[in-house]
Amino acid sequence: MLDTRRDGFLALYQRNIGRVYQICRLHLKNAADAEDAAQTVFLNYWKTKPEFRDEEHEKAWFIVAARNQSRDMLRAWWRCHRADNSELEKAAHWDFPEDGELMKSLLALPARCKDVMYLYYYEGYSSKEIADMLQCTDSAVRSQLCEGRKKLKLTLGGEYEAVTGSV
């Protein structure tokens, strides 16, 4: 029985670790902190053992858990009172090397835009699905997408149209 439970957890981990890590990385801007946050998300899953209706419900749970864990870490006292990590950010590695400049620009967006831009463009969720996950309105998500696109346009200039496919 123990092996079955472990195998099930391993499969769940493999399905979700990339997504969880990328969301944590978007918020924390630091590989080490993102790894810690992702580990905590899976530890919380192991402790609470939530039941999922389907695979989409599972994905949504991990996305929200990753976002919440990242926010908790950002609010932590030790994070507010430590040395600057600008040197670490220069050495940052992304799983999407072909769009490193885009990912750097995405990191520079306000927190309210990061999640929706990542979920919409990288994960392929609709604005309605994102609204359900983040517990906000569809119009709020669309507004955040519009704001994020405008900020990316200012940052990336002419590359913006090729990246998002719109103006």
mmCIF file of C-alpha atoms in Angstrom:
data_model
loop_
_atom_site.group_PDB
_atom_site.id
_atom_site.type_symbol
_atom_site.label_atom_id
_atom_site.label_comp_id
_atom_site.label_asym_id
_atom_site.label_seq_id
_atom_site.Cartn_x
_atom_site.Cartn_y
_atom_site.Cartn_z
ATOM 1 C CA MET A 1 0.000 0.000 0.000
ATOM 2 C CA LEU A 2 2.803 2.419 0.835
ATOM 3 C CA ASP A 3 4.365 1.953 -2.620
ATOM 4 C CA THR A 4 1.045 2.721 -4.338
ATOM 5 C CA ARG A 5 0.659 5.925 -2.337
ATOM 6 C CA ARG A 6 4.252 6.939 -3.091
ATOM 7 C CA ASP A 7 3.859 6.152 -6.795
ATOM 8 C CA GLY A 8 0.660 8.209 -6.924
ATOM 9 C CA PHE A 9 2.379 11.147 -5.260
ATOM 10 C CA LEU A 10 5.346 10.869 -7.624
ATOM 11 C CA ALA A 11 3.036 10.997 -10.650
ATOM 12 C CA LEU A 12 1.171 14.007 -9.194
ATOM 13 C CA TYR A 13 4.492 15.714 -8.438
ATOM 14 C CA GLN A 14 5.790 15.176 -11.964
ATOM 15 C CA ARG A 15 2.564 16.572 -13.460
ATOM 16 C CA ASN A 16 2.701 19.756 -11.408
ATOM 17 C CA ILE A 17 6.267 20.621 -10.367
ATOM 18 C CA GLY A 18 7.127 22.645 -13.482
ATOM 19 C CA ARG A 19 4.042 24.815 -13.178
ATOM 20 C CA VAL A 20 4.442 25.289 -9.419
ATOM 21 C CA TYR A 21 8.124 26.189 -9.753
ATOM 22 C CA GLN A 22 7.515 28.714 -12.555
ATOM 23 C CA ILE A 23 4.763 30.485 -10.612
ATOM 24 C CA CYS A 24 6.956 30.645 -7.514
ATOM 25 C CA ARG A 25 9.844 31.915 -9.646
ATOM 26 C CA LEU A 26 7.661 34.657 -11.135
ATOM 27 C CA HIS A 27 6.893 35.981 -7.683
ATOM 28 C CA LEU A 28 10.130 35.365 -5.841
ATOM 29 C CA LYS A 29 12.599 36.156 -8.687
ATOM 30 C CA ASN A 30 15.092 33.785 -7.129
ATOM 31 C CA ALA A 31 15.710 30.123 -7.938
ATOM 32 C CA ALA A 32 16.554 29.063 -4.392
ATOM 33 C CA ASP A 33 13.454 30.685 -2.900
ATOM 34 C CA ALA A 34 11.290 29.297 -5.713
ATOM 35 C CA GLU A 35 12.584 25.797 -4.983
ATOM 36 C CA ASP A 36 11.823 26.244 -1.274
ATOM 37 C CA ALA A 37 8.335 27.513 -2.038
ATOM 38 C CA ALA A 38 7.626 24.658 -4.457
ATOM 39 C CA GLN A 39 8.813 22.144 -1.872
ATOM 40 C CA THR A 40 6.508 23.715 0.720
ATOM 41 C CA VAL A 41 3.543 23.539 -1.669
ATOM 42 C CA PHE A 42 4.037 19.798 -2.123
ATOM 43 C CA LEU A 43 4.617 19.295 1.596
ATOM 44 C CA ASN A 44 1.314 21.083 2.265
ATOM 45 C CA TYR A 45 -0.361 18.841 -0.283
ATOM 46 C CA TRP A 46 1.072 15.753 1.443
ATOM 47 C CA LYS A 47 -0.159 16.956 4.844
ATOM 48 C CA THR A 48 -3.668 17.989 3.778
ATOM 49 C CA LYS A 49 -4.288 15.391 1.034
ATOM 50 C CA PRO A 50 -7.053 17.344 -0.719
ATOM 51 C CA GLU A 51 -9.400 15.432 -3.005
ATOM 52 C CA PHE A 52 -9.582 16.656 -6.604
ATOM 53 C CA ARG A 53 -12.635 16.382 -8.861
ATOM 54 C CA ASP A 54 -10.517 16.145 -11.996
ATOM 55 C CA GLU A 55 -7.145 17.124 -13.456
ATOM 56 C CA GLU A 56 -8.188 20.767 -13.969
ATOM 57 C CA HIS A 57 -9.163 21.044 -10.296
ATOM 58 C CA GLU A 58 -5.758 19.591 -9.366
ATOM 59 C CA LYS A 59 -3.933 22.119 -11.585
ATOM 60 C CA ALA A 60 -5.959 24.990 -10.143
ATOM 61 C CA TRP A 61 -5.215 23.887 -6.569
ATOM 62 C CA PHE A 62 -1.466 23.814 -7.229
ATOM 63 C CA ILE A 63 -1.507 27.178 -9.027
ATOM 64 C CA VAL A 64 -3.323 28.894 -6.165
ATOM 65 C CA ALA A 65 -1.149 27.135 -3.560
ATOM 66 C CA ALA A 66 2.044 28.228 -5.354
ATOM 67 C CA ARG A 67 0.842 31.811 -5.577
ATOM 68 C CA ASN A 68 -0.185 31.897 -1.921
ATOM 69 C CA GLN A 69 3.066 30.303 -0.726
ATOM 70 C CA SER A 70 5.087 32.811 -2.743
ATOM 71 C CA ARG A 71 3.132 35.715 -1.316
ATOM 72 C CA ASP A 72 3.609 34.372 2.204
ATOM 73 C CA MET A 73 7.341 34.145 1.631
ATOM 74 C CA LEU A 74 7.450 37.694 0.254
ATOM 75 C CA ARG A 75 5.744 38.982 3.402
ATOM 76 C CA ALA A 76 8.098 37.123 5.736
ATOM 77 C CA TRP A 77 10.270 39.277 7.994
ATOM 78 C CA TRP A 78 13.530 37.573 6.998
ATOM 79 C CA ARG A 79 12.893 38.351 3.327
ATOM 80 C CA CYS A 80 12.375 42.042 4.025
ATOM 81 C CA HIS A 81 15.591 42.281 6.039
ATOM 82 C CA ARG A 82 18.229 40.575 3.930
ATOM 83 C CA ALA A 83 20.872 41.652 1.443
ATOM 84 C CA ASP A 84 19.996 42.525 -2.155
ATOM 85 C CA ASN A 85 19.882 39.606 -4.607
ATOM 86 C CA SER A 86 20.632 41.595 -7.760
ATOM 87 C CA GLU A 87 23.722 39.485 -8.479
ATOM 88 C CA LEU A 88 21.678 36.295 -8.219
ATOM 89 C CA GLU A 89 19.096 37.655 -10.660
ATOM 90 C CA LYS A 90 21.819 38.264 -13.262
ATOM 91 C CA ALA A 91 22.631 34.552 -13.182
ATOM 92 C CA ALA A 92 18.970 33.507 -13.395
ATOM 93 C CA HIS A 93 18.179 30.503 -15.553
ATOM 94 C CA TRP A 94 14.766 29.937 -17.101
ATOM 95 C CA ASP A 95 13.284 26.803 -18.544
ATOM 96 C CA PHE A 96 12.277 28.946 -21.533
ATOM 97 C CA PRO A 97 15.665 30.145 -22.850
ATOM 98 C CA GLU A 98 14.262 31.305 -26.185
ATOM 99 C CA ASP A 99 12.171 33.958 -24.462
ATOM 100 C CA GLY A 100 14.505 35.021 -21.664
ATOM 101 C CA GLU A 101 14.000 38.712 -22.431
ATOM 102 C CA LEU A 102 10.248 38.275 -22.333
ATOM 103 C CA MET A 103 10.469 36.438 -19.012
ATOM 104 C CA LYS A 104 12.651 39.210 -17.546
ATOM 105 C CA SER A 105 10.070 41.746 -18.673
ATOM 106 C CA LEU A 106 7.306 39.624 -17.204
ATOM 107 C CA LEU A 107 9.149 39.616 -13.870
ATOM 108 C CA ALA A 108 9.191 43.408 -13.911
ATOM 109 C CA LEU A 109 5.389 43.611 -14.132
ATOM 110 C CA PRO A 110 3.315 44.446 -11.053
ATOM 111 C CA ALA A 111 2.297 41.370 -9.040
ATOM 112 C CA ARG A 112 -1.361 41.661 -10.096
ATOM 113 C CA CYS A 113 -0.348 41.280 -13.757
ATOM 114 C CA LYS A 114 2.288 38.537 -13.416
ATOM 115 C CA ASP A 115 -0.098 35.753 -12.516
ATOM 116 C CA VAL A 116 -2.676 36.451 -15.183
ATOM 117 C CA MET A 117 -0.070 36.974 -17.922
ATOM 118 C CA TYR A 118 1.712 33.731 -17.029
ATOM 119 C CA LEU A 119 -1.496 31.711 -16.736
ATOM 120 C CA TYR A 120 -2.923 33.128 -19.965
ATOM 121 C CA TYR A 121 0.146 32.933 -22.217
ATOM 122 C CA TYR A 122 2.217 30.099 -20.751
ATOM 123 C CA GLU A 123 -0.439 27.810 -19.291
ATOM 124 C CA GLY A 124 -3.139 28.571 -21.877
ATOM 125 C CA TYR A 125 -6.013 29.281 -19.493
ATOM 126 C CA SER A 126 -8.902 31.496 -20.571
ATOM 127 C CA SER A 127 -9.657 34.695 -18.688
ATOM 128 C CA LYS A 128 -12.758 33.041 -17.194
ATOM 129 C CA GLU A 129 -10.723 30.066 -15.925
ATOM 130 C CA ILE A 130 -8.121 32.403 -14.448
ATOM 131 C CA ALA A 131 -10.844 34.427 -12.735
ATOM 132 C CA ASP A 132 -12.235 31.256 -11.168
ATOM 133 C CA MET A 133 -8.786 30.190 -9.963
ATOM 134 C CA LEU A 134 -7.821 33.565 -8.541
ATOM 135 C CA GLN A 135 -11.310 34.224 -7.162
ATOM 136 C CA CYS A 136 -11.863 37.495 -8.968
ATOM 137 C CA THR A 137 -14.025 38.678 -11.847
ATOM 138 C CA ASP A 138 -13.421 37.912 -15.490
ATOM 139 C CA SER A 139 -13.331 41.651 -16.224
ATOM 140 C CA ALA A 140 -10.602 42.121 -13.583
ATOM 141 C CA VAL A 141 -8.505 39.442 -15.299
ATOM 142 C CA ARG A 142 -9.022 41.043 -18.708
ATOM 143 C CA SER A 143 -8.099 44.429 -17.254
ATOM 144 C CA GLN A 144 -4.896 42.978 -15.743
ATOM 145 C CA LEU A 145 -4.060 41.327 -19.068
ATOM 146 C CA CYS A 146 -4.536 44.652 -20.852
ATOM 147 C CA GLU A 147 -2.367 46.470 -18.295
ATOM 148 C CA GLY A 148 0.323 43.780 -18.557
ATOM 149 C CA ARG A 149 0.328 43.969 -22.363
ATOM 150 C CA LYS A 150 0.690 47.743 -22.277
ATOM 151 C CA LYS A 151 3.596 47.542 -19.849
ATOM 152 C CA LEU A 152 5.259 44.848 -21.948
ATOM 153 C CA LYS A 153 4.817 47.010 -25.027
ATOM 154 C CA LEU A 154 6.642 49.854 -23.310
ATOM 155 C CA THR A 155 9.399 47.517 -22.129
ATOM 156 C CA LEU A 156 9.860 45.437 -25.279
ATOM 157 C CA GLY A 157 8.993 48.042 -27.901
ATOM 158 C CA GLY A 158 8.635 46.564 -31.418
ATOM 159 C CA GLU A 159 9.096 43.011 -30.151
ATOM 160 C CA TYR A 160 5.749 43.298 -28.350
ATOM 161 C CA GLU A 161 3.583 42.602 -31.387
ATOM 162 C CA ALA A 162 5.497 39.432 -32.251
ATOM 163 C CA VAL A 163 5.266 38.181 -28.668
ATOM 164 C CA THR A 164 1.565 38.739 -27.954
ATOM 165 C CA GLY A 165 0.169 38.853 -31.450
ATOM 166 C CA SER A 166 -1.757 42.046 -30.752
ATOM 167 C CA VAL A 167 -1.290 45.755 -30.223
#
